[in-house]
Amino acid sequence: AYEQITASEEELRSNLEEIVTAQREKELSEKNFQSLVDQAPYAIYIQVNNRFVYVNNAAIRLLGATSADDLLGTNPWDRIHPDFHAIVKERVRNVTAEGSSPGTLDEVFLRLDGTPVDVAVTGVPFVYGGKTGVLVILNDISGRKQSERELRSAYEQIAASEEELRSQYEELASAQQKLRESEQQLVEIT
């Protein structure tokens, strides 16, 4: 019996060491993940039950906050432009109900001061504090959207110029035709 107890005790000790090692590795992995997300160049937040429960440094800057406390516990829907509420609700439903990522979508978010900011958004299912939520990644695409607007404006100017040139060409062709007709009449008279 003593040998069985000793063997069981040794097995328990071995199991405990494995558990302690696994716990340390888990804590290190979580710490590394936290560091990675905190320093990521993209804005990242986690929402659970329509509340911000985590925001990284880039999200704080992007949303115009001074600290995470400005956002934590508030409703993420207040940061999403109303024009996008319907499509985002459907995307959140897909992520939470189906566990699928709907891909990236260009949206408009609102900073704390109400200023709109163009972002590319993707979300993935995420468990935080034992609760199912969504991890959301935002990429500021304001520069790209501004370039697109400038290109569209330049294209519209080019199209308007082309239309004006076409009109001037037609006027010139008409004037040239009238000149030929006048020359022909002059030749016939003389």
mmCIF file of C-alpha atoms in Angstrom:
data_model
loop_
_atom_site.group_PDB
_atom_site.id
_atom_site.type_symbol
_atom_site.label_atom_id
_atom_site.label_comp_id
_atom_site.label_asym_id
_atom_site.label_seq_id
_atom_site.Cartn_x
_atom_site.Cartn_y
_atom_site.Cartn_z
ATOM 1 C CA ALA A 1 0.000 0.000 0.000
ATOM 2 C CA TYR A 2 2.907 2.300 0.869
ATOM 3 C CA GLU A 3 4.466 1.682 -2.555
ATOM 4 C CA GLN A 4 1.114 2.413 -4.262
ATOM 5 C CA ILE A 5 0.735 5.638 -2.298
ATOM 6 C CA THR A 6 4.312 6.622 -3.152
ATOM 7 C CA ALA A 7 3.730 5.847 -6.853
ATOM 8 C CA SER A 8 0.445 7.781 -6.821
ATOM 9 C CA GLU A 9 2.134 10.662 -5.053
ATOM 10 C CA GLU A 10 4.906 10.687 -7.660
ATOM 11 C CA GLU A 11 2.346 10.598 -10.465
ATOM 12 C CA LEU A 12 0.407 13.453 -8.850
ATOM 13 C CA ARG A 13 3.636 15.443 -8.486
ATOM 14 C CA SER A 14 4.445 14.834 -12.135
ATOM 15 C CA ASN A 15 0.909 15.848 -13.189
ATOM 16 C CA LEU A 16 1.117 18.975 -11.033
ATOM 17 C CA GLU A 17 4.436 19.946 -12.645
ATOM 18 C CA GLU A 18 2.865 19.496 -16.089
ATOM 19 C CA ILE A 19 -0.106 21.630 -15.056
ATOM 20 C CA VAL A 20 2.153 24.340 -13.617
ATOM 21 C CA THR A 21 4.292 24.304 -16.781
ATOM 22 C CA ALA A 22 1.203 24.464 -19.002
ATOM 23 C CA GLN A 23 -0.173 27.349 -16.907
ATOM 24 C CA ARG A 24 3.108 29.269 -17.232
ATOM 25 C CA GLU A 25 3.160 28.685 -20.988
ATOM 26 C CA LYS A 26 -0.471 29.836 -21.218
ATOM 27 C CA GLU A 27 0.290 32.984 -19.225
ATOM 28 C CA LEU A 28 3.346 33.703 -21.391
ATOM 29 C CA SER A 29 1.315 33.127 -24.551
ATOM 30 C CA GLU A 30 -1.417 35.484 -23.294
ATOM 31 C CA LYS A 31 1.191 38.086 -22.335
ATOM 32 C CA ASN A 32 2.812 37.838 -25.785
ATOM 33 C CA PHE A 33 -0.594 38.093 -27.474
ATOM 34 C CA GLN A 34 -1.496 41.114 -25.330
ATOM 35 C CA SER A 35 1.807 42.808 -26.202
ATOM 36 C CA LEU A 36 1.373 42.050 -29.898
ATOM 37 C CA VAL A 37 -2.180 43.422 -29.991
ATOM 38 C CA ASP A 38 -1.329 46.480 -27.879
ATOM 39 C CA GLN A 39 1.486 47.458 -30.248
ATOM 40 C CA ALA A 40 -0.249 46.500 -33.499
ATOM 41 C CA PRO A 41 -0.412 49.296 -36.096
ATOM 42 C CA TYR A 42 -4.089 48.521 -36.699
ATOM 43 C CA ALA A 43 -6.893 49.553 -34.375
ATOM 44 C CA ILE A 44 -8.193 46.474 -32.572
ATOM 45 C CA TYR A 45 -11.050 46.207 -30.145
ATOM 46 C CA ILE A 46 -13.144 43.477 -28.584
ATOM 47 C CA GLN A 47 -16.847 43.906 -28.059
ATOM 48 C CA VAL A 48 -19.002 41.701 -25.842
ATOM 49 C CA ASN A 49 -22.722 42.325 -25.359
ATOM 50 C CA ASN A 50 -22.514 45.600 -27.292
ATOM 51 C CA ARG A 51 -19.806 47.009 -25.051
ATOM 52 C CA PHE A 52 -16.145 47.739 -25.642
ATOM 53 C CA VAL A 53 -14.268 45.380 -23.310
ATOM 54 C CA TYR A 54 -10.810 45.889 -24.828
ATOM 55 C CA VAL A 55 -9.207 48.547 -27.054
ATOM 56 C CA ASN A 56 -5.585 48.682 -28.159
ATOM 57 C CA ASN A 57 -3.465 51.834 -28.417
ATOM 58 C CA ALA A 58 -4.167 52.265 -32.147
ATOM 59 C CA ALA A 59 -7.928 52.075 -31.514
ATOM 60 C CA ILE A 60 -7.640 54.721 -28.811
ATOM 61 C CA ARG A 61 -5.884 57.048 -31.278
ATOM 62 C CA LEU A 62 -8.148 56.241 -34.233
ATOM 63 C CA LEU A 63 -11.338 56.845 -32.261
ATOM 64 C CA GLY A 64 -10.031 60.109 -30.822
ATOM 65 C CA ALA A 65 -9.877 58.969 -27.195
ATOM 66 C CA THR A 66 -7.262 60.009 -24.673
ATOM 67 C CA SER A 67 -7.256 56.647 -22.908
ATOM 68 C CA ALA A 68 -8.951 53.259 -22.995
ATOM 69 C CA ASP A 69 -11.244 54.458 -20.181
ATOM 70 C CA ASP A 70 -12.939 56.814 -22.657
ATOM 71 C CA LEU A 71 -14.170 53.785 -24.617
ATOM 72 C CA LEU A 72 -14.355 50.778 -22.286
ATOM 73 C CA GLY A 73 -17.896 49.958 -21.281
ATOM 74 C CA THR A 74 -19.407 52.191 -23.969
ATOM 75 C CA ASN A 75 -21.454 50.960 -26.892
ATOM 76 C CA PRO A 76 -19.473 50.359 -30.126
ATOM 77 C CA TRP A 77 -22.592 51.306 -32.132
ATOM 78 C CA ASP A 78 -22.007 54.902 -31.025
ATOM 79 C CA ARG A 79 -18.743 54.797 -32.993
ATOM 80 C CA ILE A 80 -20.268 53.366 -36.188
ATOM 81 C CA HIS A 81 -21.813 55.839 -38.633
ATOM 82 C CA PRO A 82 -25.611 55.324 -38.743
ATOM 83 C CA ASP A 83 -25.490 54.706 -42.517
ATOM 84 C CA PHE A 84 -23.689 51.429 -41.767
ATOM 85 C CA HIS A 85 -25.777 50.117 -38.839
ATOM 86 C CA ALA A 86 -27.925 47.723 -40.882
ATOM 87 C CA ILE A 87 -25.051 46.046 -42.707
ATOM 88 C CA VAL A 88 -22.873 45.896 -39.578
ATOM 89 C CA LYS A 89 -25.710 44.303 -37.543
ATOM 90 C CA GLU A 90 -25.949 41.580 -40.169
ATOM 91 C CA ARG A 91 -22.179 41.084 -40.134
ATOM 92 C CA VAL A 92 -22.087 40.867 -36.322
ATOM 93 C CA ARG A 93 -24.933 38.360 -36.410
ATOM 94 C CA ASN A 94 -22.978 36.231 -38.902
ATOM 95 C CA VAL A 95 -19.848 36.365 -36.768
ATOM 96 C CA THR A 96 -21.567 35.518 -33.482
ATOM 97 C CA ALA A 97 -24.238 33.090 -34.699
ATOM 98 C CA GLU A 98 -22.332 31.301 -37.430
ATOM 99 C CA GLY A 99 -18.805 31.769 -36.142
ATOM 100 C CA SER A 100 -17.658 32.979 -39.537
ATOM 101 C CA SER A 101 -15.672 36.010 -40.557
ATOM 102 C CA PRO A 102 -17.551 38.048 -43.179
ATOM 103 C CA GLY A 103 -14.390 39.505 -44.700
ATOM 104 C CA THR A 104 -13.375 43.144 -44.926
ATOM 105 C CA LEU A 105 -15.802 45.991 -45.542
ATOM 106 C CA ASP A 106 -15.166 49.699 -46.010
ATOM 107 C CA GLU A 107 -17.190 51.599 -43.415
ATOM 108 C CA VAL A 108 -17.266 54.946 -41.685
ATOM 109 C CA PHE A 109 -16.664 55.171 -37.944
ATOM 110 C CA LEU A 110 -17.127 58.220 -35.759
ATOM 111 C CA ARG A 111 -14.464 59.573 -33.454
ATOM 112 C CA LEU A 112 -15.507 60.695 -29.984
ATOM 113 C CA ASP A 113 -15.867 64.261 -31.280
ATOM 114 C CA GLY A 114 -18.180 63.040 -34.078
ATOM 115 C CA THR A 115 -15.626 63.388 -36.877
ATOM 116 C CA PRO A 116 -16.063 60.615 -39.460
ATOM 117 C CA VAL A 117 -13.116 58.388 -40.331
ATOM 118 C CA ASP A 118 -13.009 55.934 -43.246
ATOM 119 C CA VAL A 119 -11.964 52.445 -42.160
ATOM 120 C CA ALA A 120 -11.692 48.944 -43.566
ATOM 121 C CA VAL A 121 -13.250 46.620 -40.985
ATOM 122 C CA THR A 122 -13.057 42.918 -40.334
ATOM 123 C CA GLY A 123 -14.303 40.944 -37.371
ATOM 124 C CA VAL A 124 -13.796 37.445 -36.034
ATOM 125 C CA PRO A 125 -15.513 35.495 -33.267
ATOM 126 C CA PHE A 126 -13.644 35.829 -29.987
ATOM 127 C CA VAL A 127 -14.098 34.580 -26.435
ATOM 128 C CA TYR A 128 -13.173 37.192 -23.849
ATOM 129 C CA GLY A 129 -13.615 36.628 -20.140
ATOM 130 C CA GLY A 130 -15.545 33.460 -20.896
ATOM 131 C CA LYS A 131 -18.090 35.355 -23.001
ATOM 132 C CA THR A 132 -18.564 35.197 -26.754
ATOM 133 C CA GLY A 133 -17.842 38.428 -28.548
ATOM 134 C CA VAL A 134 -16.203 39.850 -31.629
ATOM 135 C CA LEU A 135 -12.606 40.951 -32.147
ATOM 136 C CA VAL A 136 -12.697 43.827 -34.625
ATOM 137 C CA ILE A 137 -9.753 45.131 -36.659
ATOM 138 C CA LEU A 138 -9.930 48.613 -38.180
ATOM 139 C CA ASN A 139 -7.569 49.960 -40.799
ATOM 140 C CA ASP A 140 -7.674 53.733 -41.366
ATOM 141 C CA ILE A 141 -8.229 54.181 -45.111
ATOM 142 C CA SER A 142 -8.904 57.921 -45.042
ATOM 143 C CA GLY A 143 -5.918 58.589 -47.306
ATOM 144 C CA ARG A 144 -7.066 56.022 -49.845
ATOM 145 C CA LYS A 145 -10.628 57.343 -49.818
ATOM 146 C CA GLN A 146 -9.350 60.912 -50.287
ATOM 147 C CA SER A 147 -7.230 59.758 -53.241
ATOM 148 C CA GLU A 148 -10.281 58.013 -54.730
ATOM 149 C CA ARG A 149 -12.337 61.205 -54.375
ATOM 150 C CA GLU A 150 -9.542 63.239 -56.017
ATOM 151 C CA LEU A 151 -9.252 60.732 -58.877
ATOM 152 C CA ARG A 152 -13.030 60.762 -59.362
ATOM 153 C CA SER A 153 -12.995 64.566 -59.446
ATOM 154 C CA ALA A 154 -10.096 64.590 -61.917
ATOM 155 C CA TYR A 155 -11.931 62.068 -64.104
ATOM 156 C CA GLU A 156 -15.071 64.229 -64.034
ATOM 157 C CA GLN A 157 -12.988 67.277 -65.030
ATOM 158 C CA ILE A 158 -11.386 65.325 -67.871
ATOM 159 C CA ALA A 159 -14.814 64.120 -69.042
ATOM 160 C CA ALA A 160 -16.154 67.705 -68.931
ATOM 161 C CA SER A 161 -13.103 68.949 -70.852
ATOM 162 C CA GLU A 162 -13.550 66.193 -73.405
ATOM 163 C CA GLU A 163 -17.206 67.165 -73.848
ATOM 164 C CA GLU A 164 -16.233 70.822 -74.271
ATOM 165 C CA LEU A 165 -13.552 69.906 -76.825
ATOM 166 C CA ARG A 166 -16.028 67.732 -78.709
ATOM 167 C CA SER A 167 -18.499 70.623 -78.809
ATOM 168 C CA GLN A 168 -15.778 73.033 -80.009
ATOM 169 C CA TYR A 169 -14.694 70.508 -82.656
ATOM 170 C CA GLU A 170 -18.262 70.223 -83.915
ATOM 171 C CA GLU A 171 -18.566 74.033 -84.042
ATOM 172 C CA LEU A 172 -15.262 74.230 -85.918
ATOM 173 C CA ALA A 173 -16.331 71.507 -88.365
ATOM 174 C CA SER A 174 -19.622 73.319 -88.938
ATOM 175 C CA ALA A 175 -17.803 76.626 -89.497
ATOM 176 C CA GLN A 176 -15.398 74.906 -91.860
ATOM 177 C CA GLN A 177 -18.308 73.425 -93.812
ATOM 178 C CA LYS A 178 -19.955 76.859 -94.078
ATOM 179 C CA LEU A 179 -16.646 78.350 -95.243
ATOM 180 C CA ARG A 180 -16.379 75.708 -98.004
ATOM 181 C CA GLU A 181 -19.934 76.400 -99.058
ATOM 182 C CA SER A 182 -19.202 80.162 -99.153
ATOM 183 C CA GLU A 183 -16.032 79.530 -101.176
ATOM 184 C CA GLN A 184 -18.008 77.370 -103.579
ATOM 185 C CA GLN A 185 -20.628 80.072 -104.014
ATOM 186 C CA LEU A 186 -17.892 82.667 -104.586
ATOM 187 C CA VAL A 187 -16.272 80.494 -107.263
ATOM 188 C CA GLU A 188 -19.638 80.016 -108.959
ATOM 189 C CA ILE A 189 -20.298 83.803 -108.956
ATOM 190 C CA THR A 190 -16.917 84.693 -110.456
#
